[in-house]
C-alpha cells in the first residue's frame, strides 16, 4: 500500500553505534530519544544495539510501550499533573522544572513504593523549559533533597528547540559550574549533567570541550544523521534512513501559473508561482496529513515539488525521465518534520529495511 515509509533499520543502527561510541570516548552517556518514531519497536531495537544508558521520550505513552525493555527510561518533557501515576510507573528519571510537580511525583512514589530520579532543568537562554533564575533553582533544590522518594540525579539544559540558541563551549561551562555550585552549597554529588540534544552533539563533532558534561539526549543526530546547530549532515553517518514512496494519480501538461482571480490557498497562504510556461505536472496521492512538503527532497532526477494540499502533492516533472506514467511510484528522502508527520499519519504504511 502507498504512501509507504521505508525505514532503514540497519542504517539507523549504524548511526546509533557511532554516536554512542563517540560520546562514550568523552565520558558522556547517551539517552536515545525515541519520540520521532513514536517509540516504534523495531527502531528501538536498533537503538538498543548501541547499548545507550537510557531510552528517552517526551510522551509517557511512548515510554509505556517500552515497558518490557530492561533499560532506564527518561521522560524528557516536564510531567503533567494528570499523568503522574504513569510517570512513576513507566519512567525512572524525568526532566523537571516545577517543585509542585516533583512533590506530586514524591507522593505517587510512596503509593507505588518506588523512588524516582529527577533532573532539574536550567534555562541558559533558549527560553523553553527550566529555571532561569538561580535563586529559584536553589530554593527548589533545598526542598527536593528533603523529599524521601525523590533522588536529585542532576541538572540539565535544552537549547535550540524554540529559541534557536546554539550551544557553545561557554554554555556548557556555565552548566557545569552551576552544578559544582549546587554540590558545594548542599554538600551533595550530582551524578548527571545533561548537556542537551543533537545541537550540543555539534560541539563534540567540532572537537570542542564538553568537560564535566555526563549525558546527552540524542534523537535527530542518530535518526537523521544530522546535527542541529547548523543542520549539517554528519560525516560518516547515514542520511537517507526514511524514504517515502508515493503513487502518481494524475500526469498532465498544464500552465505553471494558476488562471483567474487569486486568493488564499487551502492553508491561508497566498501562493506564488513562477511562470515557466506549460509544464508537465504530476499529482501524488499523499499530502499534508502525511508529510511536510518543503521538508523533503525527490530522489528521482528532475522532479521538483511545487506544493501540497491535505491529500495531494503537486510536482513539476518536466525534466524527469520521459517514460513517467500514471501509477508510477516516486521516492523522497524525508527530513525531521516530514518524518514526524509521516510516522504520525495512520495513512502511511511502514516497511522496515534491514
Ligand atoms: C526532543 C528532545 C531531545 C532530542 O532532540 P534531538 O534534536 O532530536 O536530538 C532532547 N531533549 C529534549 C528535552 C527534547 O525535547
XYZ file of C-alpha atoms and ligand atoms in Angstrom:
369
model
C 0.000 0.000 0.000
C 1.080 3.562 -0.775
C 2.086 6.002 0.547
C 4.760 3.937 2.195
C 7.586 4.908 4.508
C 10.679 2.738 4.226
C 12.627 2.828 7.468
C 16.214 1.642 7.180
C 16.866 -0.123 10.479
C 20.446 -1.084 9.605
C 21.421 2.499 8.804
C 19.832 3.846 11.986
C 21.656 1.197 13.986
C 24.986 2.237 12.439
C 24.323 5.873 13.364
C 23.354 4.928 16.915
C 26.543 2.913 17.380
C 28.715 5.748 16.090
C 27.025 8.435 18.184
C 27.026 6.430 21.406
C 30.673 5.440 20.970
C 31.770 8.995 20.165
C 30.069 10.178 23.348
C 31.492 7.308 25.377
C 35.021 8.359 24.364
C 34.335 11.720 26.016
C 32.899 10.109 29.150
C 29.353 11.007 28.126
C 26.422 8.606 28.330
C 23.505 8.855 25.898
C 19.754 8.908 26.235
C 18.488 7.938 22.786
C 15.302 9.868 22.099
C 12.524 7.746 20.622
C 9.797 10.356 20.056
C 10.348 10.953 16.331
C 9.310 7.404 15.527
C 6.637 7.214 18.270
C 8.886 4.694 20.033
C 8.477 2.237 17.161
C 9.619 -1.131 18.491
C 11.856 -2.082 15.538
C 13.569 1.278 15.554
C 14.021 0.982 19.317
C 15.615 -2.457 18.822
C 18.192 -0.817 16.568
C 18.909 1.776 19.289
C 19.446 -0.952 21.867
C 22.263 -2.458 19.769
C 24.292 0.638 20.650
C 23.789 -0.009 24.379
C 22.703 3.508 25.400
C 22.255 4.287 29.088
C 18.630 5.402 28.623
C 15.742 5.442 26.212
C 14.055 8.828 26.383
C 10.758 10.239 25.201
C 8.628 13.314 25.736
C 5.412 11.294 25.884
C 4.744 8.854 28.682
C 2.538 6.801 26.335
C 5.619 6.037 24.275
C 7.613 5.000 27.351
C 4.703 2.806 28.417
C 5.090 0.941 25.100
C 8.718 0.233 26.040
C 7.759 -1.068 29.475
C 9.128 -4.574 28.907
C 12.592 -3.428 27.899
C 15.097 -3.624 30.712
C 16.720 -0.199 30.454
C 16.195 3.061 32.329
C 13.562 5.291 30.708
C 13.788 9.049 30.825
C 10.779 11.330 30.413
C 12.119 14.466 28.706
C 9.033 16.676 28.779
C 8.088 18.020 32.199
C 5.384 15.725 33.578
C 1.744 16.816 33.534
C -0.030 16.703 36.890
C -2.570 14.404 35.232
C -0.019 11.731 34.247
C 1.985 11.344 37.452
C 0.850 7.775 38.108
C 2.173 6.690 34.704
C 5.314 8.778 35.065
C 6.261 6.850 38.211
C 5.216 3.562 36.668
C 6.922 3.844 33.283
C 9.920 6.131 33.783
C 12.740 6.033 36.302
C 14.047 9.526 35.660
C 12.394 12.714 34.398
C 13.317 16.286 33.482
C 11.595 18.759 35.792
C 11.290 22.459 36.493
C 8.346 22.750 38.921
C 8.538 21.892 42.605
C 4.764 21.305 42.722
C 5.079 18.563 40.148
C 8.051 16.966 41.907
C 6.009 16.871 45.117
C 3.236 15.049 43.259
C 5.813 12.540 41.983
C 7.067 12.055 45.548
C 3.537 11.321 46.815
C 2.848 8.913 43.958
C 6.177 7.161 44.613
C 5.069 6.495 48.188
C 1.883 4.842 46.855
C 3.840 2.700 44.410
C 6.645 2.074 46.881
C 9.257 3.448 44.490
C 11.848 6.153 44.139
C 12.165 8.467 41.135
C 15.184 10.366 39.838
C 14.819 13.995 38.921
C 16.978 16.121 36.621
C 16.301 19.823 37.195
C 16.339 21.886 34.016
C 18.273 25.134 33.839
C 17.308 27.698 31.200
C 20.503 29.068 29.674
C 18.768 31.310 27.182
C 16.694 29.200 24.809
C 13.678 30.169 26.937
C 11.725 26.943 26.759
C 11.879 24.884 29.945
C 13.970 25.339 33.056
C 14.883 27.626 35.937
C 16.029 30.953 34.564
C 16.589 32.468 37.994
C 19.283 30.867 40.134
C 17.541 31.717 43.446
C 14.507 29.753 42.267
C 16.666 26.777 41.300
C 18.427 26.760 44.647
C 15.247 27.112 46.703
C 13.699 24.237 44.724
C 16.745 22.037 45.430
C 16.504 22.863 49.129
C 13.088 21.220 49.180
C 13.742 18.443 46.677
C 16.630 16.981 48.692
C 14.228 16.523 51.603
C 11.603 14.602 49.620
C 12.117 10.986 50.749
C 11.188 9.250 47.484
C 12.922 11.670 45.116
C 16.573 11.364 44.132
C 18.146 14.529 42.790
C 20.009 12.961 39.879
C 21.410 16.171 38.448
C 20.756 19.171 36.251
C 20.285 19.622 32.523
C 19.729 22.111 29.755
C 17.844 22.167 26.486
C 18.866 24.502 23.680
C 17.986 25.389 20.085
C 14.494 23.839 20.023
C 12.461 27.034 20.456
C 14.828 29.977 20.835
C 17.285 28.738 18.199
C 20.172 29.271 20.642
C 23.312 27.419 19.503
C 25.254 25.691 22.310
C 28.799 26.938 22.813
C 31.668 25.750 24.983
C 30.871 28.636 27.342
C 27.253 27.479 27.660
C 28.415 24.043 28.747
C 30.987 25.522 31.141
C 28.189 27.574 32.691
C 26.016 24.490 33.208
C 28.898 22.582 34.789
C 29.773 25.495 37.057
C 26.147 25.716 38.271
C 26.328 22.003 39.079
C 29.551 22.473 41.057
C 27.970 25.371 42.945
C 24.981 23.192 43.871
C 27.274 20.387 45.017
C 29.158 22.770 47.241
C 26.142 24.614 48.633
C 24.220 21.457 49.549
C 27.140 19.122 50.106
C 25.792 16.599 47.593
C 27.089 14.891 44.469
C 25.204 15.278 41.177
C 25.522 12.180 39.003
C 24.191 13.716 35.828
C 24.865 16.925 33.960
C 22.782 16.625 30.815
C 24.171 18.981 28.187
C 21.358 18.973 25.656
C 20.284 17.395 22.374
C 21.634 16.973 18.846
C 22.649 20.647 18.764
C 25.125 20.059 21.612
C 26.410 16.979 19.757
C 27.687 19.534 17.207
C 30.262 20.717 19.776
C 31.532 17.177 20.142
C 31.780 16.814 16.345
C 33.806 20.033 16.233
C 36.214 18.600 18.793
C 35.180 21.203 21.366
C 35.387 20.502 25.082
C 32.367 19.135 26.883
C 34.325 18.736 30.105
C 32.063 17.924 33.016
C 29.045 17.077 30.848
C 27.984 13.481 31.579
C 24.936 12.999 29.360
C 23.403 13.979 26.002
C 19.876 13.276 24.783
C 20.095 12.410 21.085
C 17.307 11.937 18.567
C 17.893 13.671 15.241
C 21.668 13.078 15.108
C 21.028 9.342 15.224
C 17.805 9.060 13.232
C 18.594 11.581 10.511
C 22.417 11.685 10.709
C 22.167 15.450 11.102
C 23.434 17.846 13.758
C 21.026 20.620 14.632
C 23.189 23.661 15.379
C 23.786 24.269 11.679
C 21.640 21.464 10.149
C 24.647 19.832 8.531
C 24.687 16.152 7.676
C 27.196 14.407 9.921
C 30.166 12.946 8.066
C 30.236 9.172 8.224
C 26.588 8.929 9.319
C 23.695 7.718 7.147
C 21.309 10.457 5.984
C 18.717 8.574 3.972
C 17.072 6.443 6.633
C 13.457 7.403 5.917
C 12.324 7.116 2.309
C 8.733 7.893 1.382
C 7.212 6.270 -1.685
C 4.010 7.630 -3.214
C 1.981 6.902 -6.349
C 1.168 9.156 -9.313
C -2.613 9.633 -9.716
C -2.560 12.329 -12.394
C 0.006 13.304 -15.027
C -0.782 16.185 -17.393
C 0.685 19.161 -19.237
C -0.657 22.363 -17.673
C 0.285 26.020 -17.331
C 2.692 26.779 -14.477
C 0.657 29.750 -13.206
C -2.958 29.475 -11.971
C -5.647 31.169 -14.051
C -8.222 33.570 -12.594
C -8.563 35.836 -9.590
C -6.075 34.622 -6.942
C -6.996 34.448 -3.239
C -5.648 32.329 -0.414
C -4.996 28.616 -0.838
C -6.473 25.882 1.397
C -3.960 26.744 4.141
C -4.418 30.506 4.222
C -1.326 31.296 2.178
C -1.343 33.357 -0.991
C 0.512 31.043 -3.369
C 3.276 32.331 -5.597
C 4.087 30.567 -8.852
C 6.980 31.095 -11.236
C 5.877 31.362 -14.860
C 7.669 28.549 -16.651
C 5.125 28.286 -19.460
C 3.460 24.921 -19.953
C 4.920 22.227 -17.704
C 4.359 18.541 -17.075
C 2.714 18.120 -13.703
C 2.226 15.034 -11.580
C -0.078 14.623 -8.600
C 0.863 12.058 -5.948
C -1.634 10.547 -3.507
C -0.036 11.918 -0.355
C -0.428 15.280 1.358
C -0.052 17.483 4.382
C -1.718 14.904 6.562
C 1.236 12.600 5.874
C 4.247 14.792 5.087
C 5.710 18.289 5.262
C 6.166 19.033 1.588
C 9.006 21.550 1.942
C 10.965 19.276 4.301
C 11.750 16.525 1.801
C 13.617 16.037 -1.466
C 12.755 13.963 -4.507
C 15.205 11.176 -5.230
C 14.266 10.973 -8.913
C 16.270 13.359 -11.040
C 14.363 16.330 -12.476
C 11.420 16.113 -10.061
C 10.536 19.380 -8.301
C 7.978 19.703 -5.500
C 5.591 22.622 -6.103
C 3.246 22.339 -3.149
C 0.697 20.224 -1.352
C -2.829 20.228 -0.007
C -4.131 17.801 2.629
C -4.142 14.800 0.292
C -2.323 15.864 -2.887
C 1.344 16.526 -3.591
C 1.905 18.504 -6.801
C 5.164 18.107 -8.726
C 6.834 19.595 -11.760
C 8.175 16.574 -13.645
C 9.005 18.361 -16.911
C 12.670 17.451 -16.557
C 12.104 13.961 -15.152
C 12.608 10.729 -17.057
C 10.434 10.746 -20.176
C 8.538 7.474 -19.638
C 6.785 8.502 -16.371
C 3.191 7.291 -16.277
C 0.151 7.274 -14.021
C 0.624 4.569 -11.380
C 4.384 5.024 -11.130
C 5.967 5.338 -7.711
C 8.234 8.252 -6.821
C 10.628 8.326 -3.846
C 11.593 11.095 -1.443
C 14.169 11.482 1.307
C 12.384 12.938 4.327
C 13.856 15.326 6.886
C 12.833 15.670 10.534
C 9.419 17.386 10.281
C 8.403 15.277 7.317
C 9.327 12.057 9.162
C 7.392 13.272 12.205
C 4.261 13.768 10.081
C 4.784 10.510 8.245
C 5.289 8.449 11.401
C 2.204 10.036 12.944
C -0.080 9.574 9.926
C -2.229 6.438 10.040
C -2.414 6.611 6.222
C 1.287 5.892 5.678
C 2.238 2.224 5.747
C 5.607 1.408 7.267
C 8.153 -1.033 5.888
C 11.406 -1.928 7.602
C 14.617 -2.426 5.616
C 17.417 -4.475 7.167
C 13.313 16.230 21.556
C 14.219 16.444 22.679
C 15.530 15.967 22.623
C 16.120 15.319 21.383
O 16.327 16.306 20.406
P 17.091 15.975 19.026
O 17.296 17.301 18.398
O 16.188 15.093 18.244
O 18.353 15.308 19.395
C 16.333 16.126 23.745
N 15.868 16.733 24.847
C 14.614 17.221 24.933
C 14.170 17.871 26.189
C 13.745 17.104 23.844
O 12.505 17.585 23.935
